[in-house]
Amino acid sequence: VTAGVWALHTTGSMEDANVHLPALEAAGLLGISEEGGVATLWFAERVDALPVSGTWEHVGDRDWNAEAHARLQPVRVGAITVAPPWAARAGDLVIDPGQAFGTGHHETTTGCLAALQELDLAGRSLLDVGCGSGVLAIAAARLGAGPVVGVDTDPLAVSATRANAEANGVAVDVRLGSAADVDGVFDVVVANLDTATLSRVHTDLVARLAPGGTLIASGISRARTAEAVGALAASGVPVLVRPGAEWAVLLGRRPV
Ligand SMILES: C[S@@+](CC[C@H](N)C(=O)[O-])C[C@H]1O[C@@H](n2cnc3c(N)ncnc32)[C@H](O)[C@@H]1O
């Protein structure tokens, strides 16, 4: 039980709020709950200049964490259901939404989860760049990929991916760093990064792709899709663009 928690009652849904998840998390978001299609965002302190507006309420001694947890719903993408431990059923991909990005709810994550399920991953090596909670690496391992390597520049993401992989009983080799810190090439590289980061590291991503290998890149806002497409084309990987509501997924293949 925590005293002094602030709730921002928005007028939009949890899905609307999820569009801004990276910015909200950077602002100290503790959790999101939804009731009647309307989302409440939880913070330790009142925050100004958020990308989401609403009405603030100071919540006293309520167990906000239990409430937010109780309402965080599992999300289903194709044959994969991603669920928090307290709502997971047998067969679900269990992700403890700690401090690392990737509960499975964000459109950039669901786009990658859908794209992964379109591939035959059995026995294919896979690198997840910016693994966050590990959701994509773990999904890939469950789809038969191996070996699976995950990298992230955030130590919290590295420990979250390790813990989540273990909880799901799959092997993911997790390392602190980025694509440039990994040796060798992979049949599949999946990278859910923001456009600015993608523009910086695209040559490293392509360098980790085996000839004929598949690249799945997400985290690209629709407004910056052309920039990302140009960067990858310049690295020798022409891509197909799959636009979502706010974010695009880019699918490419390294020429043999
Ligand atoms: C949008 S999250 C994606 C998390 C998860 N893969 C998913 O799809 O839900 C992006 C992650 O990339 C990490 N990151 C940022 N810059 C990076 C870089 N240059 N190399 C590797 N990881 C990076 C962040 O720490 C964050 O965990």
Tab-separated table of C-alpha atoms and ligand atoms in Angstrom:
chain	number	residue	atom	x	y	z
A	1	VAL	CA	0.000	0.000	0.000
A	2	THR	CA	1.444	3.329	-1.073
A	3	ALA	CA	0.320	6.738	0.103
A	4	GLY	CA	0.385	9.752	-2.154
A	5	VAL	CA	-0.247	8.190	-5.527
A	6	TRP	CA	-1.666	10.258	-8.368
A	7	ALA	CA	-4.208	8.993	-10.864
A	8	LEU	CA	-4.706	10.724	-14.212
A	9	HIS	CA	-8.229	9.917	-15.413
A	10	THR	CA	-8.015	10.192	-19.198
A	11	THR	CA	-10.884	10.333	-21.681
A	12	GLY	CA	-9.297	7.725	-23.966
A	13	SER	CA	-8.844	3.983	-23.814
A	14	MET	CA	-5.832	1.999	-22.612
A	15	GLU	CA	-4.990	1.470	-26.269
A	16	ASP	CA	-4.937	5.260	-26.823
A	17	ALA	CA	-2.606	5.649	-23.844
A	18	ASN	CA	-0.388	2.787	-25.004
A	19	VAL	CA	0.461	4.742	-28.145
A	20	HIS	CA	2.397	7.109	-25.860
A	21	LEU	CA	3.846	4.398	-23.632
A	22	PRO	CA	7.555	5.230	-24.053
A	23	ALA	CA	6.952	8.907	-23.160
A	24	LEU	CA	4.641	7.970	-20.284
A	25	GLU	CA	7.163	5.490	-18.908
A	26	ALA	CA	9.896	8.131	-19.187
A	27	ALA	CA	7.615	10.420	-17.139
A	28	GLY	CA	7.405	7.797	-14.373
A	29	LEU	CA	4.266	5.855	-15.263
A	30	LEU	CA	3.559	3.220	-12.594
A	31	GLY	CA	0.658	1.457	-14.244
A	32	ILE	CA	-2.421	1.735	-16.441
A	33	SER	CA	-5.880	0.530	-15.594
A	34	GLU	CA	-9.031	0.620	-17.701
A	35	GLU	CA	-12.656	0.643	-16.732
A	36	GLY	CA	-15.541	1.027	-19.140
A	37	GLY	CA	-13.086	1.650	-21.974
A	38	VAL	CA	-11.527	4.636	-20.193
A	39	ALA	CA	-7.929	4.513	-19.014
A	40	THR	CA	-6.462	5.750	-15.744
A	41	LEU	CA	-2.715	6.328	-15.589
A	42	TRP	CA	-0.925	5.986	-12.263
A	43	PHE	CA	2.044	8.084	-11.163
A	44	ALA	CA	3.950	8.579	-7.914
A	45	GLU	CA	3.795	12.310	-8.499
A	46	ARG	CA	1.732	14.665	-10.582
A	47	VAL	CA	3.446	15.259	-13.928
A	48	ASP	CA	2.932	18.186	-16.269
A	49	ALA	CA	3.358	18.210	-20.037
A	50	LEU	CA	2.266	14.637	-20.686
A	51	PRO	CA	1.200	13.562	-24.182
A	52	VAL	CA	-2.112	12.438	-22.623
A	53	SER	CA	-4.526	14.836	-20.921
A	54	GLY	CA	-7.125	14.187	-18.253
A	55	THR	CA	-8.161	14.959	-14.709
A	56	TRP	CA	-5.764	14.386	-11.819
A	57	GLU	CA	-6.875	12.772	-8.598
A	58	HIS	CA	-4.730	12.319	-5.549
A	59	VAL	CA	-5.326	8.804	-4.320
A	60	GLY	CA	-4.574	8.188	-0.681
A	61	ASP	CA	-3.921	4.854	0.867
A	62	ARG	CA	-5.507	2.689	-1.772
A	63	ASP	CA	-3.540	-0.274	-2.982
A	64	TRP	CA	-3.163	1.278	-6.436
A	65	ASN	CA	-0.662	-1.369	-7.483
A	66	ALA	CA	-3.049	-4.231	-6.815
A	67	GLU	CA	-5.815	-2.349	-8.612
A	68	ALA	CA	-3.705	-1.608	-11.663
A	69	HIS	CA	-2.421	-5.175	-11.712
A	70	ALA	CA	-5.887	-6.605	-11.396
A	71	ARG	CA	-6.973	-4.694	-14.466
A	72	LEU	CA	-3.991	-5.206	-16.763
A	73	GLN	CA	-5.544	-7.519	-19.314
A	74	PRO	CA	-3.825	-10.249	-21.340
A	75	VAL	CA	-3.290	-9.366	-24.987
A	76	ARG	CA	-3.695	-11.823	-27.838
A	77	VAL	CA	-1.804	-11.648	-31.137
A	78	GLY	CA	-2.442	-14.571	-33.471
A	79	ALA	CA	-1.790	-17.759	-31.509
A	80	ILE	CA	0.158	-15.958	-28.773
A	81	THR	CA	-1.420	-14.526	-25.644
A	82	VAL	CA	0.837	-12.323	-23.545
A	83	ALA	CA	-0.323	-12.048	-19.954
A	84	PRO	CA	0.945	-10.731	-16.625
A	85	PRO	CA	1.666	-13.488	-14.064
A	86	TRP	CA	-1.506	-12.811	-12.045
A	87	ALA	CA	-3.777	-13.180	-15.121
A	88	ALA	CA	-1.907	-15.900	-17.025
A	89	ARG	CA	-3.527	-19.141	-18.085
A	90	ALA	CA	-1.782	-22.315	-19.191
A	91	GLY	CA	0.056	-21.747	-22.456
A	92	ASP	CA	0.249	-17.961	-22.159
A	93	LEU	CA	3.498	-16.111	-22.668
A	94	VAL	CA	3.985	-14.660	-19.198
A	95	ILE	CA	5.551	-11.222	-18.929
A	96	ASP	CA	5.937	-9.545	-15.575
A	97	PRO	CA	5.506	-5.868	-16.433
A	98	GLY	CA	8.380	-4.531	-14.377
A	99	GLN	CA	10.349	-1.513	-15.436
A	100	ALA	CA	11.323	-2.757	-18.897
A	101	PHE	CA	9.261	-1.882	-21.966
A	102	GLY	CA	7.182	-4.680	-23.452
A	103	THR	CA	3.969	-5.850	-21.781
A	104	GLY	CA	2.845	-6.884	-25.257
A	105	HIS	CA	0.186	-4.161	-25.428
A	106	HIS	CA	2.029	-1.578	-27.504
A	107	GLU	CA	1.297	-1.529	-31.231
A	108	THR	CA	5.013	-1.732	-32.043
A	109	THR	CA	5.228	-4.980	-30.060
A	110	THR	CA	2.032	-6.523	-31.433
A	111	GLY	CA	3.215	-5.735	-34.975
A	112	CYS	CA	6.440	-7.668	-34.357
A	113	LEU	CA	4.589	-10.544	-32.664
A	114	ALA	CA	2.354	-10.845	-35.735
A	115	ALA	CA	5.315	-10.695	-38.138
A	116	LEU	CA	7.236	-13.352	-36.171
A	117	GLN	CA	4.294	-15.732	-36.473
A	118	GLU	CA	4.342	-15.397	-40.263
A	119	LEU	CA	7.839	-16.890	-40.398
A	120	ASP	CA	8.895	-20.493	-40.058
A	121	LEU	CA	11.198	-20.007	-37.097
A	122	ALA	CA	11.928	-23.665	-36.351
A	123	GLY	CA	15.668	-24.020	-35.904
A	124	ARG	CA	16.361	-20.477	-37.142
A	125	SER	CA	18.744	-18.257	-35.212
A	126	LEU	CA	17.271	-14.945	-34.060
A	127	LEU	CA	18.627	-11.701	-32.619
A	128	ASP	CA	16.272	-9.355	-30.714
A	129	VAL	CA	17.787	-5.858	-30.589
A	130	GLY	CA	16.218	-3.756	-27.827
A	131	CYS	CA	14.687	-6.783	-26.114
A	132	GLY	CA	13.090	-4.792	-23.246
A	133	SER	CA	10.986	-7.265	-21.256
A	134	GLY	CA	12.116	-10.021	-23.635
A	135	VAL	CA	8.619	-10.489	-25.052
A	136	LEU	CA	9.749	-10.876	-28.686
A	137	ALA	CA	12.764	-13.077	-27.952
A	138	ILE	CA	10.644	-15.335	-25.740
A	139	ALA	CA	7.858	-15.521	-28.341
A	140	ALA	CA	10.441	-16.450	-30.987
A	141	ALA	CA	11.946	-19.158	-28.780
A	142	ARG	CA	8.473	-20.576	-28.165
A	143	LEU	CA	7.904	-20.592	-31.928
A	144	GLY	CA	10.968	-22.817	-32.258
A	145	ALA	CA	13.725	-20.322	-33.004
A	146	GLY	CA	17.182	-21.119	-31.703
A	147	PRO	CA	19.636	-19.978	-30.695
A	148	VAL	CA	17.910	-16.768	-29.585
A	149	VAL	CA	20.030	-13.808	-28.485
A	150	GLY	CA	18.641	-10.611	-26.948
A	151	VAL	CA	20.493	-7.335	-26.442
A	152	ASP	CA	19.488	-4.104	-24.753
A	153	THR	CA	21.436	-1.043	-23.664
A	154	ASP	CA	19.362	-0.835	-20.463
A	155	PRO	CA	20.542	-3.118	-17.617
A	156	LEU	CA	16.955	-3.287	-16.276
A	157	ALA	CA	15.847	-4.762	-19.604
A	158	VAL	CA	18.642	-7.334	-19.497
A	159	SER	CA	17.596	-8.569	-16.059
A	160	ALA	CA	13.886	-8.448	-17.004
A	161	THR	CA	14.486	-10.538	-20.144
A	162	ARG	CA	16.516	-13.085	-18.158
A	163	ALA	CA	13.803	-13.419	-15.519
A	164	ASN	CA	10.967	-13.592	-18.047
A	165	ALA	CA	12.778	-16.151	-20.229
A	166	GLU	CA	13.327	-18.349	-17.198
A	167	ALA	CA	9.690	-17.974	-16.121
A	168	ASN	CA	8.610	-19.124	-19.589
A	169	GLY	CA	11.078	-21.993	-19.624
A	170	VAL	CA	12.888	-20.888	-22.782
A	171	ALA	CA	16.563	-20.258	-23.514
A	172	VAL	CA	17.473	-16.688	-24.436
A	173	ASP	CA	21.091	-15.550	-24.351
A	174	VAL	CA	20.752	-11.984	-23.042
A	175	ARG	CA	23.524	-9.400	-23.175
A	176	LEU	CA	23.940	-5.753	-22.280
A	177	GLY	CA	24.653	-3.760	-25.424
A	178	SER	CA	23.449	-3.416	-28.957
A	179	ALA	CA	23.702	-5.135	-32.339
A	180	ALA	CA	27.335	-4.078	-32.709
A	181	ASP	CA	28.257	-6.006	-29.532
A	182	VAL	CA	27.141	-9.348	-30.959
A	183	ASP	CA	29.254	-11.601	-33.160
A	184	GLY	CA	28.062	-13.647	-36.088
A	185	VAL	CA	24.952	-13.486	-38.218
A	186	PHE	CA	21.359	-14.551	-37.644
A	187	ASP	CA	18.540	-15.887	-39.804
A	188	VAL	CA	16.185	-13.311	-38.288
A	189	VAL	CA	16.856	-9.933	-36.688
A	190	VAL	CA	13.943	-8.262	-34.920
A	191	ALA	CA	14.387	-4.690	-33.672
A	192	ASN	CA	11.629	-2.699	-32.017
A	193	LEU	CA	13.515	0.573	-31.617
A	194	ASP	CA	12.505	4.182	-32.094
A	195	THR	CA	13.238	5.758	-35.478
A	196	ALA	CA	16.156	7.873	-34.261
A	197	THR	CA	17.891	4.809	-32.794
A	198	LEU	CA	17.132	2.766	-35.896
A	199	SER	CA	18.683	5.498	-38.041
A	200	ARG	CA	21.828	5.256	-35.914
A	201	VAL	CA	22.167	1.468	-35.768
A	202	HIS	CA	20.716	0.258	-39.076
A	203	THR	CA	24.087	-0.750	-40.508
A	204	ASP	CA	24.758	-2.844	-37.381
A	205	LEU	CA	21.352	-4.538	-37.753
A	206	VAL	CA	22.028	-5.387	-41.382
A	207	ALA	CA	25.538	-6.606	-40.520
A	208	ARG	CA	23.986	-9.183	-38.154
A	209	LEU	CA	21.676	-10.544	-40.880
A	210	ALA	CA	22.716	-13.733	-42.663
A	211	PRO	CA	22.426	-13.607	-46.471
A	212	GLY	CA	18.738	-14.288	-47.186
A	213	GLY	CA	17.937	-13.429	-43.558
A	214	THR	CA	14.794	-11.581	-42.501
A	215	LEU	CA	14.664	-8.217	-40.775
A	216	ILE	CA	11.644	-7.087	-38.755
A	217	ALA	CA	11.957	-3.469	-37.639
A	218	SER	CA	9.350	-1.600	-35.621
A	219	GLY	CA	9.056	1.396	-33.332
A	220	ILE	CA	8.810	3.591	-36.409
A	221	SER	CA	6.171	6.286	-36.290
A	222	ARG	CA	4.204	6.635	-39.499
A	223	ALA	CA	5.558	10.151	-39.904
A	224	ARG	CA	9.147	8.897	-39.975
A	225	THR	CA	8.625	5.767	-42.050
A	226	ALA	CA	10.287	7.183	-45.187
A	227	GLU	CA	13.432	8.018	-43.192
A	228	ALA	CA	13.676	4.474	-41.816
A	229	VAL	CA	12.972	2.894	-45.200
A	230	GLY	CA	15.696	5.055	-46.771
A	231	ALA	CA	18.218	4.158	-44.069
A	232	LEU	CA	17.646	0.423	-44.512
A	233	ALA	CA	17.645	0.636	-48.306
A	234	ALA	CA	20.993	2.432	-48.100
A	235	SER	CA	22.253	-0.506	-46.013
A	236	GLY	CA	21.227	-2.907	-48.759
A	237	VAL	CA	17.919	-4.156	-47.337
A	238	PRO	CA	14.822	-3.112	-49.266
A	239	VAL	CA	11.767	-3.302	-47.014
A	240	LEU	CA	8.029	-3.699	-47.207
A	241	VAL	CA	6.115	-1.255	-45.036
A	242	ARG	CA	3.204	-2.513	-42.990
A	243	PRO	CA	1.492	0.560	-41.554
A	244	GLY	CA	-0.421	0.270	-38.283
A	245	ALA	CA	-2.640	2.858	-36.615
A	246	GLU	CA	0.299	4.929	-35.383
A	247	TRP	CA	3.373	2.811	-35.997
A	248	ALA	CA	4.753	0.937	-38.970
A	249	VAL	CA	6.495	-2.427	-39.139
A	250	LEU	CA	9.197	-2.793	-41.786
A	251	LEU	CA	9.873	-6.241	-43.235
A	252	GLY	CA	13.062	-6.810	-45.202
A	253	ARG	CA	15.313	-9.544	-46.505
A	254	ARG	CA	19.042	-9.322	-46.959
A	255	PRO	CA	19.871	-10.281	-50.540
A	256	VAL	CA	21.680	-13.617	-50.827
B	1	LIG	C1	10.330	-0.033	-27.686
B	1	LIG	S1	11.283	-1.001	-26.570
B	1	LIG	C2	11.009	-2.628	-27.232
B	1	LIG	C3	10.877	-3.708	-26.177
B	1	LIG	C4	10.407	-5.064	-26.687
B	1	LIG	N1	11.355	-5.604	-27.661
B	1	LIG	C5	9.035	-4.979	-27.328
B	1	LIG	O1	8.951	-5.139	-28.545
B	1	LIG	O2	8.052	-4.717	-26.630
B	1	LIG	C6	12.915	-0.560	-27.102
B	1	LIG	C7	14.044	-1.110	-26.263
B	1	LIG	O3	15.274	-0.804	-26.940
B	1	LIG	C8	16.258	-0.468	-25.991
B	1	LIG	N2	17.275	0.330	-26.724
B	1	LIG	C9	17.309	1.668	-26.969
B	1	LIG	N3	18.375	1.977	-27.748
B	1	LIG	C10	19.017	0.813	-28.004
B	1	LIG	C11	20.174	0.450	-28.767
B	1	LIG	N4	20.894	1.379	-29.417
B	1	LIG	N5	20.540	-0.840	-28.819
B	1	LIG	C12	19.829	-1.797	-28.158
B	1	LIG	N6	18.738	-1.527	-27.424
B	1	LIG	C13	18.333	-0.244	-27.355
B	1	LIG	C14	15.503	0.250	-24.894
B	1	LIG	O4	16.218	0.185	-23.674
B	1	LIG	C15	14.180	-0.539	-24.869
B	1	LIG	O5	14.243	-1.591	-23.930
